Amino acid sequence: MTVSLEQLRRCHVGVDLGAARTRVYVKGAGLVVDEPSVAAINTRTGALIAVGSFAERMTGRTPDYIRVVRPVSGGTVVDIEMAQRMLRHLLGEKLRRTLRRKPRLRAAACTPHDAGPLAQRATVETLVGIGARRVELVDTLIAAAVGCGLPVEQPTATMIMVCGAAATQVAVLSLGSVVTAQRVPVGGEAIDHAVVQHLRHAHELMLPSQSVRPLQLALHGNGITAEGPESTLIHGLDVATGLARSVHVDTAAVRDAIHTPLTSVLDGIGKVLRDCPPDLVADLTDTGIMMVGGSALLPGLDQMLRDATGMPVHIAERPDVCAVQGLGAMLEGKITPMVLNPLSE
């Protein structure tokens, strides 16, 4: 674990800055913020117009002087100033006043397993901008495993797969630490992009960026499994004429388009298993893979992993908030570490 549980118990607030959503857990109050990581800014005056859900609905529908930005990409803050402004507005004036009353405000934040020093520094600076005097960084893999109830501190192997919007992280955990991990730059956005590109090339149909969710429209029912509907009606913009058009899309072809980026995820799982000690791999045959993250809800993805790996695959009860809930459990002191006393000679 990046920091000790004792240090995390002293923190007052936990933040999960994701590429898709920002979540904030306040000690004693629970999850208080769960909004998209989007902000809309007036380029003429520099004023912040909207944040969260309202800003996300403005994507693709704004005049030239309004720009919709995402200050977080792939779990890394790419625009510190905008991330600070977005986080302040998401917290609200009442909650910010409550946090300012803390004499030495401590905050904890989730960071990707492979985050470098610059990415970690950007996360720390973002939380310092909202008044944090000290910031503790927690591995997203550890926080998500705690949030979905895995026995992270025990000497048994647990395999977790964090399916994010921009990337997928796969790791094997034991004794509260990451034994081996792999980050695959394929997430929910890449899968949506594969569907959009398929419809553009095969049907010359362009989908609106936010008015429809291409994955949900093309993969209702049983999703990417063969038992799903044979065709789906899709509404979009004709590339040639520029007029609105509706087409019946063969879902078998959509499944093939989606399988292409998902093969990278399967390769990442295989590499993690190859680098893992045999004793831990033996444990995984019983425990299997735990899927967390918003993209874990992709219909049929769990069955695809079962067929490819031959291992049990489980989806967390609330996969989208596992990381911040795990962070909150550490803040509240609900996790009891296994104490290893040194032997006296």
Coordinates of C-alpha atoms in Angstrom, one line a residue:
M1 CA 0.0 0.0 0.0
T2 CA 1.3 3.5 -0.9
V3 CA 0.7 4.9 2.6
S4 CA -0.1 3.3 6.0
L5 CA -3.6 2.9 7.2
E6 CA -2.8 5.0 10.2
Q7 CA -2.0 8.0 8.0
L8 CA -5.2 7.5 6.0
R9 CA -7.3 7.5 9.2
R10 CA -6.1 11.1 9.8
C11 CA -7.4 12.3 6.5
H12 CA -10.7 14.2 6.3
V13 CA -11.6 13.8 2.6
G14 CA -11.0 11.3 -0.2
V15 CA -11.0 12.2 -3.9
D16 CA -11.1 9.9 -7.0
L17 CA -10.3 12.1 -10.0
G18 CA -11.2 9.9 -13.0
A19 CA -11.3 10.6 -16.7
A20 CA -15.1 10.1 -16.8
R21 CA -16.2 11.1 -13.3
T22 CA -15.0 12.9 -10.2
R23 CA -16.1 11.4 -6.8
V24 CA -15.5 12.9 -3.3
Y25 CA -15.9 11.1 0.0
V26 CA -16.0 13.2 3.2
K27 CA -15.3 11.4 6.4
G28 CA -18.4 11.0 8.4
A29 CA -20.7 12.2 5.6
G30 CA -20.0 9.5 2.9
L31 CA -20.0 10.1 -0.9
V32 CA -21.0 13.7 -1.4
V33 CA -19.9 14.3 -5.1
D34 CA -20.4 12.0 -8.0
E35 CA -20.3 14.1 -11.2
P36 CA -18.7 13.9 -14.7
S37 CA -15.2 15.4 -14.9
V38 CA -16.2 18.1 -17.3
A39 CA -16.1 21.9 -17.2
A40 CA -17.4 24.5 -19.7
I41 CA -15.5 27.8 -19.9
N42 CA -16.1 31.1 -21.7
T43 CA -13.0 31.7 -23.8
R44 CA -13.6 35.5 -24.1
T45 CA -13.8 36.2 -20.3
G46 CA -12.2 33.0 -18.8
A47 CA -15.3 32.6 -16.6
L48 CA -16.4 29.1 -15.7
I49 CA -19.9 28.5 -17.0
A50 CA -20.8 25.0 -15.9
V51 CA -19.3 21.9 -14.4
G52 CA -20.4 18.2 -14.0
S53 CA -23.5 16.9 -15.7
F54 CA -24.7 20.2 -17.1
A55 CA -21.3 20.8 -18.7
E56 CA -21.3 17.3 -20.2
R57 CA -24.7 17.9 -21.8
M58 CA -23.2 21.0 -23.5
T59 CA -20.6 18.9 -25.4
G60 CA -21.0 19.5 -29.1
R61 CA -23.8 22.0 -28.6
T62 CA -21.9 25.2 -27.7
P63 CA -21.1 28.4 -29.7
D64 CA -17.5 29.2 -30.7
Y65 CA -16.7 31.2 -27.5
I66 CA -17.7 28.4 -25.1
R67 CA -15.2 25.5 -24.8
V68 CA -16.0 22.2 -23.0
V69 CA -12.9 20.7 -21.4
R70 CA -11.9 17.6 -19.5
P71 CA -9.1 18.4 -17.1
V72 CA -8.4 14.8 -16.2
S73 CA -7.3 12.2 -18.8
G74 CA -6.5 8.6 -18.1
G75 CA -6.6 9.1 -14.3
T76 CA -4.0 11.9 -14.6
V77 CA -4.7 15.6 -14.1
V78 CA -3.6 17.4 -17.4
D79 CA -4.9 20.9 -16.4
I80 CA -4.3 21.6 -12.8
E81 CA -5.9 25.1 -12.7
M82 CA -9.1 23.9 -14.4
A83 CA -9.2 20.8 -12.2
Q84 CA -9.0 23.0 -9.1
R85 CA -11.8 25.3 -10.3
M86 CA -14.0 22.3 -11.3
L87 CA -13.4 20.6 -8.0
R88 CA -14.3 23.8 -6.0
H89 CA -17.6 24.2 -7.8
L90 CA -18.5 20.5 -7.5
L91 CA -17.9 20.7 -3.7
G92 CA -20.1 23.7 -3.3
E93 CA -19.7 26.7 -1.0
K94 CA -21.3 25.0 2.0
L95 CA -19.1 21.9 1.9
R96 CA -16.0 24.1 1.3
R97 CA -16.7 26.1 4.4
T98 CA -17.0 22.9 6.4
L99 CA -13.7 21.7 5.1
R100 CA -12.0 25.0 5.7
R101 CA -12.9 24.8 9.4
K102 CA -10.4 21.9 9.7
P103 CA -7.2 23.3 11.2
R104 CA -5.0 21.0 9.1
L105 CA -7.1 19.6 6.3
R106 CA -5.7 16.2 5.1
A107 CA -6.8 14.7 1.8
A108 CA -6.3 11.3 0.2
A109 CA -6.5 10.7 -3.6
C110 CA -6.5 7.7 -5.9
T111 CA -3.7 7.5 -8.5
P112 CA -3.1 4.9 -11.2
H113 CA -0.6 2.1 -10.4
D114 CA 1.9 3.3 -13.1
A115 CA 1.5 7.0 -12.3
G116 CA 4.8 8.8 -12.6
P117 CA 6.2 11.6 -10.3
L118 CA 4.7 14.3 -12.5
A119 CA 1.2 12.8 -12.5
Q120 CA 1.4 12.3 -8.8
R121 CA 2.5 15.9 -8.3
A122 CA -0.4 17.2 -10.5
T123 CA -2.8 15.3 -8.3
V124 CA -1.3 16.7 -5.1
E125 CA -1.3 20.3 -6.5
T126 CA -5.0 19.9 -7.4
L127 CA -6.0 19.0 -3.9
V128 CA -3.7 21.7 -2.3
G129 CA -5.6 24.2 -4.4
I130 CA -8.8 23.3 -2.5
G131 CA -7.2 23.8 0.9
A132 CA -5.5 20.5 1.7
R133 CA -2.4 20.9 3.8
R134 CA -1.3 17.3 3.3
V135 CA -2.2 14.8 0.5
E136 CA -1.8 11.1 0.7
L137 CA -1.8 9.0 -2.5
V138 CA -3.4 5.6 -2.7
D139 CA -3.0 3.1 -5.5
T140 CA -6.4 2.9 -7.4
L141 CA -6.0 -0.9 -7.5
I142 CA -5.7 -1.2 -3.7
A143 CA -8.6 1.2 -3.1
A144 CA -10.9 -0.6 -5.6
A145 CA -10.1 -4.0 -4.1
V146 CA -10.9 -2.7 -0.6
G147 CA -14.1 -1.1 -1.9
C148 CA -15.5 -4.3 -3.4
G149 CA -14.6 -6.3 -0.2
L150 CA -11.6 -8.3 -1.4
P151 CA -9.3 -9.7 1.4
V152 CA -6.5 -7.4 0.4
E153 CA -4.4 -7.7 3.6
Q154 CA -4.5 -11.6 3.6
P155 CA -1.7 -13.8 2.1
T156 CA -4.0 -15.0 -0.6
A157 CA -4.1 -14.0 -4.2
T158 CA -6.9 -11.7 -5.4
M159 CA -7.1 -10.5 -9.0
I160 CA -8.8 -7.2 -9.8
M161 CA -9.6 -5.6 -13.1
V162 CA -10.3 -1.8 -13.0
C163 CA -12.2 -1.0 -16.2
G164 CA -11.9 2.8 -16.6
A165 CA -13.0 5.2 -19.3
A166 CA -9.5 5.6 -20.8
A167 CA -7.6 2.5 -19.6
T168 CA -8.0 -0.9 -18.0
Q169 CA -5.7 -1.9 -15.1
V170 CA -5.3 -5.6 -14.2
A171 CA -3.4 -6.7 -11.1
V172 CA -2.8 -9.5 -8.7
L173 CA -2.8 -8.4 -5.0
S174 CA -1.5 -10.2 -1.9
L175 CA -0.6 -8.9 1.6
G176 CA -1.9 -5.4 0.9
S177 CA 0.4 -4.9 -2.1
V178 CA 0.5 -5.3 -5.8
V179 CA 2.4 -8.4 -6.8
T180 CA 2.1 -7.8 -10.6
A181 CA 0.1 -5.4 -12.6
Q182 CA -0.5 -4.3 -16.2
R183 CA -2.1 -1.2 -17.7
V184 CA -3.9 -1.5 -21.0
P185 CA -4.7 1.8 -22.8
V186 CA -8.2 0.5 -23.7
G187 CA -11.3 1.5 -21.8
G188 CA -14.9 2.4 -22.3
E189 CA -14.0 5.3 -24.6
A190 CA -12.0 3.1 -26.9
I191 CA -14.9 0.6 -27.1
D192 CA -17.4 3.4 -27.9
H193 CA -15.0 4.7 -30.5
A194 CA -14.8 1.3 -32.1
V195 CA -18.6 1.3 -32.5
V196 CA -18.7 4.8 -33.9
Q197 CA -16.0 4.0 -36.4
H198 CA -17.8 0.8 -37.5
L199 CA -21.0 2.7 -38.1
R200 CA -19.2 5.4 -40.0
H201 CA -17.3 3.0 -42.3
A202 CA -20.0 0.3 -42.8
H203 CA -23.1 2.5 -42.9
E204 CA -21.8 6.1 -43.5
L205 CA -23.5 7.2 -40.4
M206 CA -22.1 9.7 -37.9
L207 CA -23.4 9.5 -34.3
P208 CA -23.8 12.6 -32.1
S209 CA -21.1 12.8 -29.4
Q210 CA -23.3 13.0 -26.3
S211 CA -27.0 12.9 -27.4
V212 CA -26.8 9.1 -27.8
R213 CA -24.6 6.5 -26.1
P214 CA -23.6 4.3 -29.0
L215 CA -22.7 1.3 -26.9
Q216 CA -26.1 1.3 -25.1
L217 CA -28.0 1.7 -28.3
A218 CA -26.1 -1.0 -30.2
L219 CA -25.8 -3.5 -27.4
H220 CA -29.0 -3.6 -25.5
G221 CA -30.4 -7.0 -24.5
N222 CA -27.7 -9.6 -24.0
G223 CA -24.9 -7.2 -25.2
I224 CA -21.9 -8.7 -26.9
T225 CA -23.0 -12.2 -26.5
A226 CA -24.4 -14.2 -29.4
E227 CA -27.8 -14.3 -27.7
G228 CA -28.4 -10.6 -28.2
P229 CA -30.8 -9.1 -30.8
E230 CA -29.9 -9.6 -34.5
S231 CA -30.3 -6.0 -35.5
T232 CA -30.7 -2.6 -33.8
L233 CA -32.1 0.7 -35.1
I234 CA -29.6 3.5 -34.9
H235 CA -30.3 7.2 -35.5
G236 CA -27.6 9.5 -36.7
L237 CA -26.2 11.9 -39.4
D238 CA -25.6 10.8 -42.9
V239 CA -22.0 11.5 -43.8
A240 CA -22.7 12.1 -47.5
T241 CA -25.9 14.2 -47.4
G242 CA -25.7 15.7 -43.9
L243 CA -29.3 14.7 -43.2
A244 CA -30.7 12.7 -40.4
R245 CA -31.0 9.0 -41.1
S246 CA -31.9 5.8 -39.3
V247 CA -30.4 2.4 -40.2
H248 CA -30.8 -1.2 -38.9
V249 CA -27.3 -2.3 -37.7
D250 CA -26.3 -5.9 -37.6
T251 CA -25.2 -6.5 -34.0
A252 CA -23.0 -9.4 -35.0
A253 CA -20.8 -6.9 -36.9
V254 CA -20.8 -4.6 -33.9
R255 CA -19.7 -7.4 -31.7
D256 CA -16.8 -8.1 -34.0
A257 CA -15.8 -4.4 -34.0
I258 CA -15.8 -4.4 -30.2
H259 CA -13.8 -7.6 -29.9
T260 CA -10.9 -5.9 -31.6
P261 CA -9.9 -3.4 -28.8
L262 CA -10.9 -6.0 -26.2
T263 CA -8.2 -8.4 -27.4
S264 CA -5.7 -6.0 -25.9
V265 CA -7.3 -6.5 -22.5
L266 CA -7.1 -10.2 -22.8
D267 CA -3.4 -9.9 -23.7
G268 CA -2.9 -7.8 -20.5
I269 CA -4.6 -10.5 -18.4
G270 CA -2.4 -13.1 -19.9
K271 CA 0.8 -11.1 -19.2
V272 CA -0.2 -10.6 -15.5
L273 CA -0.8 -14.3 -15.1
R274 CA 2.5 -15.2 -16.7
D275 CA 4.4 -12.8 -14.4
C276 CA 2.6 -14.1 -11.3
P277 CA 4.1 -16.7 -9.0
P278 CA 2.6 -20.2 -9.5
D279 CA 1.3 -20.4 -5.9
L280 CA -0.8 -17.2 -6.4
V281 CA -2.1 -18.4 -9.8
A282 CA -3.3 -21.5 -8.1
D283 CA -5.4 -19.4 -5.7
L284 CA -6.9 -17.5 -8.6
T285 CA -8.5 -20.7 -10.0
D286 CA -10.9 -20.5 -7.1
T287 CA -11.2 -16.7 -6.5
G288 CA -11.2 -15.7 -10.1
I289 CA -11.3 -12.1 -11.4
M290 CA -13.2 -9.2 -9.8
M291 CA -14.3 -6.5 -12.2
V292 CA -14.8 -2.9 -11.1
G293 CA -15.1 0.4 -12.8
G294 CA -17.9 1.9 -14.9
S295 CA -16.9 -0.1 -18.1
A296 CA -17.3 -3.4 -16.1
L297 CA -21.0 -3.0 -16.8
L298 CA -20.5 -3.6 -20.5
P299 CA -23.0 -6.4 -21.3
G300 CA -21.3 -9.7 -22.0
L301 CA -17.8 -8.6 -21.1
D302 CA -17.7 -10.9 -18.0
Q303 CA -18.7 -13.9 -20.1
M304 CA -16.1 -13.1 -22.7
L305 CA -13.4 -13.1 -20.0
R306 CA -14.7 -16.4 -18.6
D307 CA -14.5 -18.1 -22.0
A308 CA -11.0 -16.7 -22.7
T309 CA -9.4 -17.4 -19.3
G310 CA -11.4 -20.3 -17.9
M311 CA -11.5 -18.6 -14.5
P312 CA -14.5 -17.3 -12.5
V313 CA -15.3 -13.7 -13.3
H314 CA -17.3 -11.5 -10.9
I315 CA -18.7 -8.0 -11.1
A316 CA -18.7 -5.9 -8.0
E317 CA -22.1 -4.8 -6.6
R318 CA -21.4 -1.1 -7.4
P319 CA -18.4 -1.3 -9.7
D320 CA -18.4 2.4 -10.6
V321 CA -17.8 3.7 -7.0
C322 CA -15.6 0.9 -5.6
A323 CA -12.4 3.0 -5.6
V324 CA -13.8 5.9 -3.7
Q325 CA -15.8 3.6 -1.4
G326 CA -12.5 1.8 -0.6
L327 CA -10.8 5.1 0.0
G328 CA -13.7 6.1 2.4
A329 CA -13.4 2.7 4.3
M330 CA -9.7 3.5 4.9
L331 CA -10.5 7.0 6.1
E332 CA -13.2 5.7 8.5
G333 CA -10.8 3.1 9.9
K334 CA -12.9 0.1 8.8
I335 CA -9.9 -1.8 7.5
T336 CA -7.9 -3.9 10.0
P337 CA -4.4 -4.6 8.7
M338 CA -2.7 -7.9 9.4
V339 CA 0.0 -7.3 11.9
L340 CA 3.3 -9.0 11.2
N341 CA 5.5 -8.9 14.4
P342 CA 9.2 -9.5 13.8
L343 CA 10.5 -12.7 15.3
S344 CA 13.0 -12.2 18.2
E345 CA 16.2 -14.2 18.0

